XYZ file of C-alpha atoms in Angstrom:
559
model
C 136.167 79.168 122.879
C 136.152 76.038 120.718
C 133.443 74.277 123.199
C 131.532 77.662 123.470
C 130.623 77.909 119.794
C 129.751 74.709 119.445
C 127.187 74.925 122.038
C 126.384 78.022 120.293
C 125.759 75.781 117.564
C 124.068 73.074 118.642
C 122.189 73.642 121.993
C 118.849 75.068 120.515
C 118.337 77.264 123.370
C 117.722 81.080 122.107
C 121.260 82.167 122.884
C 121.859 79.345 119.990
C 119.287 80.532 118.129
C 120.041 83.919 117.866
C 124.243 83.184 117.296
C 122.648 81.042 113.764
C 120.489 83.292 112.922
C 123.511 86.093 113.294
C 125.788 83.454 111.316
C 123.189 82.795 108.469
C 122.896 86.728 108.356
C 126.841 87.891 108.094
C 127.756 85.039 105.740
C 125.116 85.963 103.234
C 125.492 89.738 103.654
C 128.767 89.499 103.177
C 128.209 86.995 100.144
C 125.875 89.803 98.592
C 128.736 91.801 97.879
C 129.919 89.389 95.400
C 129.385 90.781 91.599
C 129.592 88.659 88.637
C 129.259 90.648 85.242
C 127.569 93.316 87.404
C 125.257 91.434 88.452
C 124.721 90.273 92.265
C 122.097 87.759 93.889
C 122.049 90.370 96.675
C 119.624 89.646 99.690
C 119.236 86.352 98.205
C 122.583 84.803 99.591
C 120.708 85.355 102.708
C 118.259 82.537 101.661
C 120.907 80.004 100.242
C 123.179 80.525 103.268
C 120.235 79.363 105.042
C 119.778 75.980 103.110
C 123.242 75.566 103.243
C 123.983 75.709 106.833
C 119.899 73.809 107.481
C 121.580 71.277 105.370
C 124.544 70.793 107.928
C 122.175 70.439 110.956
C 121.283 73.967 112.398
C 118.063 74.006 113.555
C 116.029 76.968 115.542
C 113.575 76.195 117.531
C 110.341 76.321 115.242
C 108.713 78.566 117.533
C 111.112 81.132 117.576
C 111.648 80.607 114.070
C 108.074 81.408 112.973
C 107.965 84.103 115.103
C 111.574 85.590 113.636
C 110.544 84.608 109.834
C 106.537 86.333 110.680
C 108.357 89.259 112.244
C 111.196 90.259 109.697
C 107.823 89.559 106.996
C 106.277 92.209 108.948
C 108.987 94.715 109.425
C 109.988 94.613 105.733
C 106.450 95.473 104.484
C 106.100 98.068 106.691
C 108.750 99.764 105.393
C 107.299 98.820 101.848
C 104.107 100.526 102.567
C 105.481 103.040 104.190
C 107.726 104.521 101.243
C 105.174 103.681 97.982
C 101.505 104.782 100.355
C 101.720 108.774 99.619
C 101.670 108.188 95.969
C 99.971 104.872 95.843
C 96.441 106.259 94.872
C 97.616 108.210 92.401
C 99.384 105.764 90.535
C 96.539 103.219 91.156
C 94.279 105.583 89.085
C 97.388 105.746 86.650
C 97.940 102.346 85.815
C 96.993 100.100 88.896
C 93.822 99.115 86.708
C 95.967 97.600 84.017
C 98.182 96.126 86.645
C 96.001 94.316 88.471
C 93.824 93.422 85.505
C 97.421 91.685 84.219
C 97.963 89.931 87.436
C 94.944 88.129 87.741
C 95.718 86.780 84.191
C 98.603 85.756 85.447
C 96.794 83.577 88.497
C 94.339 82.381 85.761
C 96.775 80.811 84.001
C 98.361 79.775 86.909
C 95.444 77.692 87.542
C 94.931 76.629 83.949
C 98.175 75.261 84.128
C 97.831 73.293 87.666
C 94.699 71.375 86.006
C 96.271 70.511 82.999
C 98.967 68.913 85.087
C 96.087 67.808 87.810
C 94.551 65.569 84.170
C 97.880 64.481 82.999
C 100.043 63.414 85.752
C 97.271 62.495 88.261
C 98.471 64.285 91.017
C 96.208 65.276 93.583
C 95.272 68.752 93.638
C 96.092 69.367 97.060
C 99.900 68.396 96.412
C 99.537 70.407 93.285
C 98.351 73.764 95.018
C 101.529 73.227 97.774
C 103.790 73.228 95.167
C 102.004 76.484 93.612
C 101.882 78.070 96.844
C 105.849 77.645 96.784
C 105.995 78.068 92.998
C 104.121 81.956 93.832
C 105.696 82.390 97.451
C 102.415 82.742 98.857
C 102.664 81.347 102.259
C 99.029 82.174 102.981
C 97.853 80.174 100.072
C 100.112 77.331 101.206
C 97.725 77.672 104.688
C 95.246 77.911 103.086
C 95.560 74.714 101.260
C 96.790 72.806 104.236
C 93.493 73.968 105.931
C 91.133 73.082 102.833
C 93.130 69.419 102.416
C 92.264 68.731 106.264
C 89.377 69.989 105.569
C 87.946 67.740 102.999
C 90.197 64.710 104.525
C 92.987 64.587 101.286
C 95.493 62.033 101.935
C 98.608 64.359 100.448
C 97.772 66.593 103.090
C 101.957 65.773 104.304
C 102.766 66.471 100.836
C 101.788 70.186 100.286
C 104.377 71.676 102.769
C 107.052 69.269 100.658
C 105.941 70.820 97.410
C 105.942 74.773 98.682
C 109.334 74.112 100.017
C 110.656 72.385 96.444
C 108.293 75.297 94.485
C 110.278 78.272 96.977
C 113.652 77.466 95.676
C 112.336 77.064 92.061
C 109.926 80.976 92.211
C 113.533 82.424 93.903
C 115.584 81.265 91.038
C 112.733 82.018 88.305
C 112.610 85.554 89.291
C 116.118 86.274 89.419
C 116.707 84.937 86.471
C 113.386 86.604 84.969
C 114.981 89.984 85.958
C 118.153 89.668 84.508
C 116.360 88.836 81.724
C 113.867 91.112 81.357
C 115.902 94.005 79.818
C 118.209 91.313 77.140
C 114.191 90.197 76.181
C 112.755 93.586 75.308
C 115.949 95.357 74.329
C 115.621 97.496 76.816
C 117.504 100.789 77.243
C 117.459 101.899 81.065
C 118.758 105.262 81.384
C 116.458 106.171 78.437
C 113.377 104.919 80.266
C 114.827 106.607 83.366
C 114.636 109.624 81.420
C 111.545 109.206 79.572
C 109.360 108.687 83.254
C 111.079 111.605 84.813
C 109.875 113.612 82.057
C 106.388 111.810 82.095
C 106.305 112.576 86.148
C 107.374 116.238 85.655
C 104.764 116.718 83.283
C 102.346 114.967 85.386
C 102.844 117.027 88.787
C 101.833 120.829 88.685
C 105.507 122.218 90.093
C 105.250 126.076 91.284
C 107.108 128.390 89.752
C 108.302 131.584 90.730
C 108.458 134.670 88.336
C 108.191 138.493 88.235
C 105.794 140.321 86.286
C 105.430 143.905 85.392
C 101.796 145.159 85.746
C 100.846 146.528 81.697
C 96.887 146.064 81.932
C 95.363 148.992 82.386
C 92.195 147.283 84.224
C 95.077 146.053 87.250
C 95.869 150.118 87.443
C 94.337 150.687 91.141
C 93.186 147.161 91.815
C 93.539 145.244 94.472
C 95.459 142.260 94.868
C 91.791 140.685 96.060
C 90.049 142.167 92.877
C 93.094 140.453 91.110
C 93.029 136.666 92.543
C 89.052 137.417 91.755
C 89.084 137.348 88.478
C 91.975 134.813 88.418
C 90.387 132.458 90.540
C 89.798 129.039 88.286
C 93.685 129.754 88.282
C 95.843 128.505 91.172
C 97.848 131.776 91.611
C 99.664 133.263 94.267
C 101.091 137.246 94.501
C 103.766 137.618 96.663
C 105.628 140.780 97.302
C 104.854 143.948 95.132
C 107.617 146.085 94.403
C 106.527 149.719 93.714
C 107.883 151.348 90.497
C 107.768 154.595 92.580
C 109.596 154.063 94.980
C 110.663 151.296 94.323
C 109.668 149.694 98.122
C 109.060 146.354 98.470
C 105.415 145.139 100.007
C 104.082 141.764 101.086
C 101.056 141.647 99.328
C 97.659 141.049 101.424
C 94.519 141.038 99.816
C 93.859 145.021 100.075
C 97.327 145.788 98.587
C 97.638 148.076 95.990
C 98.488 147.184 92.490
C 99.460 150.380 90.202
C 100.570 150.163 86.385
C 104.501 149.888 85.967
C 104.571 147.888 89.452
C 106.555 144.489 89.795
C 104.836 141.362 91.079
C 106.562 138.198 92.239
C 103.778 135.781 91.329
C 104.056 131.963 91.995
C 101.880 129.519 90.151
C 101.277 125.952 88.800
C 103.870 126.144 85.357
C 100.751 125.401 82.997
C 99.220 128.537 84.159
C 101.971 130.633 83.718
C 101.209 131.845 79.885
C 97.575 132.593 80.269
C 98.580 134.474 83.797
C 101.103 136.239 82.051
C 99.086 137.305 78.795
C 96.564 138.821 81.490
C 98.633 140.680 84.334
C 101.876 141.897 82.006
C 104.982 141.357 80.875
C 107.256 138.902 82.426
C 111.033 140.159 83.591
C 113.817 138.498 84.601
C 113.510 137.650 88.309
C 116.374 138.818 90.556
C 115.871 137.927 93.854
C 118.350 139.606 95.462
C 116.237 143.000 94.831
C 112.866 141.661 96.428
C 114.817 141.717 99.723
C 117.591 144.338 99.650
C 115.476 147.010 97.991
C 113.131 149.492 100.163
C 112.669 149.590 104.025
C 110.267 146.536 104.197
C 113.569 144.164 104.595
C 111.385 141.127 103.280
C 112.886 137.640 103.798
C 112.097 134.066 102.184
C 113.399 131.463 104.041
C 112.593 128.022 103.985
C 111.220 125.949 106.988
C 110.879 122.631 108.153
C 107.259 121.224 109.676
C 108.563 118.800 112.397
C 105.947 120.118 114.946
C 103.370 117.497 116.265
C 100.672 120.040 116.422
C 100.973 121.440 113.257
C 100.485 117.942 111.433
C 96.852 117.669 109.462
C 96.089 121.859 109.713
C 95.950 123.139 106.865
C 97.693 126.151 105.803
C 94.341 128.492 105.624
C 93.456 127.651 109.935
C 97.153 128.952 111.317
C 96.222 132.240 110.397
C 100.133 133.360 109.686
C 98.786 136.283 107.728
C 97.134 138.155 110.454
C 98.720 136.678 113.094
C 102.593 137.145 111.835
C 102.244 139.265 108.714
C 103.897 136.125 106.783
C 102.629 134.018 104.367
C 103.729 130.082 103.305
C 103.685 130.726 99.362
C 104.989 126.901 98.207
C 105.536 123.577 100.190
C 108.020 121.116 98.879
C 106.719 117.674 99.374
C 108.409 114.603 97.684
C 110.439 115.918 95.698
C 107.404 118.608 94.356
C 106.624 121.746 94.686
C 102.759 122.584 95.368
C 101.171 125.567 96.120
C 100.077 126.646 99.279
C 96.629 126.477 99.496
C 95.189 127.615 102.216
C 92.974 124.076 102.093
C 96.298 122.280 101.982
C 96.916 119.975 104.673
C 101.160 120.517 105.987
C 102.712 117.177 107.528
C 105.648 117.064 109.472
C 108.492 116.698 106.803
C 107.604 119.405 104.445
C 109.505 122.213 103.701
C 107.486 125.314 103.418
C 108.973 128.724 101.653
C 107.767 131.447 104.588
C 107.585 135.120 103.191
C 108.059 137.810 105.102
C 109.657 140.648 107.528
C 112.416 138.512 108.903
C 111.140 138.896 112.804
C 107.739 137.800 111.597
C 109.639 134.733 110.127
C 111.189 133.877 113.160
C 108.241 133.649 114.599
C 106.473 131.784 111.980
C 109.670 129.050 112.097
C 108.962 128.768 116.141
C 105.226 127.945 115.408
C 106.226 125.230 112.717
C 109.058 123.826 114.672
C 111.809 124.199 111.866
C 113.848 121.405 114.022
C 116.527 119.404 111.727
C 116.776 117.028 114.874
C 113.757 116.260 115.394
C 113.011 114.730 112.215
C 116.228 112.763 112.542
C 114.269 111.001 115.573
C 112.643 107.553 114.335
C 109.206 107.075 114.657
C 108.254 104.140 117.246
C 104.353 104.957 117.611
C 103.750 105.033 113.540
C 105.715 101.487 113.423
C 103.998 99.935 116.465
C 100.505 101.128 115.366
C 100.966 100.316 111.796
C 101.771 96.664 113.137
C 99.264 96.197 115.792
C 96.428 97.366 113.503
C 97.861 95.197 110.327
C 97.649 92.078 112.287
C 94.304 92.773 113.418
C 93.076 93.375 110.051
C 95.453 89.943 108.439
C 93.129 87.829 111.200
C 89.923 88.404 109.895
C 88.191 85.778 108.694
C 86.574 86.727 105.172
C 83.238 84.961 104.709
C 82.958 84.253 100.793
C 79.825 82.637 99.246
C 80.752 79.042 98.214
C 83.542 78.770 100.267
C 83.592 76.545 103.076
C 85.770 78.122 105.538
C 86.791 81.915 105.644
C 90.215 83.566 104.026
C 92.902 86.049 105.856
C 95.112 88.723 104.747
C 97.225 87.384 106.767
C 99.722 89.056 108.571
C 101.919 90.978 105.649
C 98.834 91.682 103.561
C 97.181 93.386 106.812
C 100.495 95.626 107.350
C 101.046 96.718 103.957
C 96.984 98.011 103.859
C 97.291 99.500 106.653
C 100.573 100.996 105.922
C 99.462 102.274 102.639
C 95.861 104.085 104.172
C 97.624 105.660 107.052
C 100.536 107.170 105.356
C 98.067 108.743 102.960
C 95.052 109.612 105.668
C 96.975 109.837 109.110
C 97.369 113.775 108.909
C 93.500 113.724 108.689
C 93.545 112.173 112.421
C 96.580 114.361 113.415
C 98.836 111.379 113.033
C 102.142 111.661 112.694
C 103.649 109.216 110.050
C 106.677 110.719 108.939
C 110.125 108.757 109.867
C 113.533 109.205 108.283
C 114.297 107.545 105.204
C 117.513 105.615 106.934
C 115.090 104.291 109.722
C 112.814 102.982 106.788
C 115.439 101.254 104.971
C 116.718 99.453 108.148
C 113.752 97.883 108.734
C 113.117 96.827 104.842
C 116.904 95.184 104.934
C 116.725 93.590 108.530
C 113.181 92.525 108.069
C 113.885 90.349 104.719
C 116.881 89.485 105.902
C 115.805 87.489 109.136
C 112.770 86.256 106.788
C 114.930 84.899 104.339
C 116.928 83.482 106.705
C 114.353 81.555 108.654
C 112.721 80.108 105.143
C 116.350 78.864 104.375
C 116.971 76.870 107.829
C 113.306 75.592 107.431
C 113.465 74.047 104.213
C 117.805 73.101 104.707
C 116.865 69.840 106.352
C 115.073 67.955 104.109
C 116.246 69.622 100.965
C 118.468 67.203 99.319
C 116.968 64.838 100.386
C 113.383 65.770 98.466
C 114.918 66.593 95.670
C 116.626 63.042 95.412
C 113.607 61.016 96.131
C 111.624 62.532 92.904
C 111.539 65.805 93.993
C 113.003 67.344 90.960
C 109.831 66.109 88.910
C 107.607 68.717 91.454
C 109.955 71.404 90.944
C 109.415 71.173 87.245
C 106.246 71.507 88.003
C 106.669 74.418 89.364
C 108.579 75.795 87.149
C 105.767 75.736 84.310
C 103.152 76.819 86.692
C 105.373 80.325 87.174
C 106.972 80.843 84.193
C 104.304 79.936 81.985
C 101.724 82.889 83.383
C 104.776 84.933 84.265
C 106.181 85.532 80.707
C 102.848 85.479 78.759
C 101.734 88.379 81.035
C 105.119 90.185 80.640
C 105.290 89.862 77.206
C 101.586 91.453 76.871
C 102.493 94.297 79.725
C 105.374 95.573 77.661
C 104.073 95.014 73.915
C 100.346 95.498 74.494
C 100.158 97.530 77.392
C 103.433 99.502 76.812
C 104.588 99.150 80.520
C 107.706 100.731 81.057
C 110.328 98.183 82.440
C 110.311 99.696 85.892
C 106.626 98.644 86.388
C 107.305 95.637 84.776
C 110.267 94.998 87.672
C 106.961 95.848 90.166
C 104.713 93.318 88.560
C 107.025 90.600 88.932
C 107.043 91.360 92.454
C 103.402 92.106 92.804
C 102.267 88.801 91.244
C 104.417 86.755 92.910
C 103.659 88.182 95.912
C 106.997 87.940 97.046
C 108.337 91.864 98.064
C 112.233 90.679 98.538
C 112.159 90.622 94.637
C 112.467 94.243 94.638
C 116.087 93.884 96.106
C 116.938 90.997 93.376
C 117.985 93.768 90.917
C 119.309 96.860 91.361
C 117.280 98.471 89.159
C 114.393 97.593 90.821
C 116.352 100.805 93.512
C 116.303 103.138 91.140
C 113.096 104.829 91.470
C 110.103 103.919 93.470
C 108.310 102.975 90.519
C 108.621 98.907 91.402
C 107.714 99.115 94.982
C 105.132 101.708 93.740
C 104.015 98.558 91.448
C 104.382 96.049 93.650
C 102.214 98.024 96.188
C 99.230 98.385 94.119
C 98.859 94.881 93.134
C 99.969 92.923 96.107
C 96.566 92.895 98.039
C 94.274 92.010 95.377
C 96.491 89.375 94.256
C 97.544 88.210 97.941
C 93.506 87.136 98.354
C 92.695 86.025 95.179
C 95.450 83.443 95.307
C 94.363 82.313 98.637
C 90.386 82.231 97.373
C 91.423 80.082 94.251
C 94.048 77.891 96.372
C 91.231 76.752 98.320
C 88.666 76.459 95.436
C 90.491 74.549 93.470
C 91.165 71.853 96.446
C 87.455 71.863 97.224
C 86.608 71.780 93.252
C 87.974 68.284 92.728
C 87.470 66.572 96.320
């Protein structure tokens, strides 16, 4: 067994290379359980345990490790894009402005800072933009530096891969501790912020709501429920059921129902139209269920239904036709954790949960036609990952032709996923495309994918690492050290007492302008709420290329 491991070990072959990369993983997974003061490095181990164990000797063969540390990259933005892309426009038009506006302060300084040092120390610019590349873990920049340096014929063209792997180390340990800190800084109270966005985000989203009304205008006497919606129609509004003060029957109201003075209406509508509805139709009453569906010979049933049929993904409510075809109508769709009304414009997606209205044959049937199938949505999406990564790549190989730039700029391959990610979570229903996978499946690709990333980028920089940082190398990590925290905390400390960013975002920006996702698992805060990822989302690509176009520039600016 003993000679077995140590071929394991040592043998480079892949069954070696997988066994270390399996090592590296259960050490620092199980290290991440480790708590000090409530606080916990996390995912991070990962990375250290990496270094550590590089240190000692194991190696991976550096094909296989690029393609391990390009594929967990992949994987884990994926499932990045994947969770913040339905409600990334909409918080883009929120506060992405001010966001990105704040990052690209942040590389300006950045910059400011690598000249100054460029003037002072005398060190060429091409060993200084390595070390920012590691200082900003922006392994594109770092290529794209190595590529202008070659370029242009720099002799420290061998020294920018030594500074990105001293600035790595230096960005990991900045952030952590610029997240621990972030909240002892500002004073910052966390449940109340918590608190203050759910209330922010309930106000925000128009929730249905479901209430009865009894009919007291004398113009409704006689109407129908058509003539009703008419004159009601700047107002998203929805009548339900009618429940006859005669006879106290219960209808499902279709457009050439009825409505007679005295009559009950169960009326659903967005919760800021509720008052002026109310002030217009009648009186509001308690709402009692119960009697909507016992009461009269009708026997109408709500029941709630899942969408996990192919073919009903992208149709919107208004072409299945449930009304005349079932004599059932969807009246709200829960999405997200909101409630919207069912328009008939509204595209479904498979995932929703629609309330279906109706004579409870007629919502059988209607729960056949939307597939209403628990197990099916526990089934994890293959196609959605696949095509998400095949298109990514293509777009993070692109070659970008800028004016003044001597040689084009990528994406590259994370940027590529998480834009494509983000676009067809939000526009695949439009193409009948199917994006929805289970939340677990997500998650288990965001933890495996950083986790192999993190610990390929420890056994590639474990080698040499002492050894830099003996032989002067502790000079370039300071220098790294004031090229990120420098921009970092001058931004932060305008975000939060300019800008009045809540300390969520500010958890996102961090990420975001760092480019460096696997800061979102540094605190646990940053799992609270999707705000962060949400943050880090909307930032990443503009501040992904802009640090590649001004690595370059700046190498080109001074050769």
């Amino acid at each position: 067994m003993v000679e077995i491991i140590r071929n394991l070990l040592w043998t480079g072959d892949i069954a070696s290379s997988i066994f270390i990369l399996a090592l590296v993983l259960t050490i620092g997974v199980l290290l991440s359980k480790i708590r000090l003061g409530g606080f916990s490095l996390g995912v991070s181990w990962v990375l250290f345990t990496g270094i550590f164990l590089g240190h000692l000797g194991l190696r991976l063969d550096p094909q296989v490790l690029s393609f391990v540390r390009e594929t967990g990259m992949i994987l884990f933005i994926f499932g990045i894009g994947m969770t913040v892309g339905p409600g990334f426009f909409a918080t883009f038009r929120q506060g992405g402005v001010r966001l990105n506006l704040l990052s690209l302060l942040s590389i300006l300084l950045s910059l400011i800072v690598s000249y100054v040092l460029y003037r002072v120390t005398q060190t060429p610019m091409a060993t200084l933009m390595g070390i920012l590349s590691g200082a900003v873990t922006n392994t594109p920049a770092l290529a794209a530096t190595q590529e202008s340096a070659r370029a242009v014929g720099s002799a420290a063209l061998g020294d920018v891969g030594i500074g990105y792997a001293l600035g790595y180390p230096v960005a990991i340990l900045g952030m952590i501790l610029t997240m621990s800190l972030l909240k002892w800084v500002f004073r910052i109270d966390v449940p109340r912020e918590e608190k203050e966005i759910e209330e922010r985000e309930r106000a925000a989203h128009k929730d249905a709501v479901v209430y009865t009304l009894e009919v007291s205008n004398p113009w409704m006497d006689s109407k129908s429920v058509y003539e009703s919606k008419s004159v009601l129609e700047k107002y998203d509004v929805v009548i339900s059921r009618i429940m006859h003060h005669d006879s106290g029957e219960v209808e499902m109201a279709g457009p050439k129902s009825i409505i007679r003075l005295g009559d009950r209406l169960m009326v659903i509508s967005d919760e800021s139209d509720k008052e002026t509805i109310c002030a217009f139709l009648g009186r509001e009453v308690p709402l009692v269920e119960p009697e909507w569906i016992t009461r009269g010979a009708t026997d109408v049933v709500s029941h709630r239904c899942l969408v996990t049929r192919d073919r009903i993904n992208g149709k919107s409510i208004g072409s299945l036709k449930l009304r005349s075809l079932y004599n059932a109508s969807i009246t709200r769709v829960y999405r997200a954790g909101v409630y919207l009304m069912a328009r008939p414009e509204l595209l479904l997606q498979v995932g929703d949960t629609v309330i279906v209205v109706g004579h409870e044959e007629d919502v059988k049937h209607v729960e056949q036609v939307l597939g209403n199938s628990r197990k099916t949505l526990r089934q994890p999406n293959l196609l959605v990952v696949a095509l998400t990564i095949l298109i990514g790549v293509l777009i993070g190989s692109l070659r970008i032709h800028l004016p003044s730039m001597s040689m084009p700029v990528k994406l590259g391959f994370a940027g590529g996923t998480l834009v494509t990610a983000i676009l067809l979570s939000n526009f695949g229903t439009h193409f009948r495309l199917n994006t929805h996978n289970t939340e677990s499946a997500n998650h288990m690709l965001r933890e495996l994918g950083i986790a192999l990333f993190l610990a390929c980028v420890g056994l590639s920089v474990g080698e040499s690492f002492v050894e830099k940082i003996a032989s002067g190398g502790l000079v370039w990590m300071g220098y790294a050290a004031l090229m990120m925290m420098i921009p970092l905390w001058v931004t932060l400390i305008i975000g939060r007492l300019c800008l009045r960013l809540d300390y969520f975002s500010l958890l996102g920006y961090v990420a975001g302008s760092m480019t460096f996702a696997p800061a979102l698992s540094l605190t646990p805060d940053a799992t609270k709420n999707n705000i962060p990822s949400v943050g880090y989302a909307t930032i990443y690509p503009l501040t992904l290329f802009v640090r590649v176009m001004a690595a370059q520039w700046m190498v080109l600016l001074v050769s």
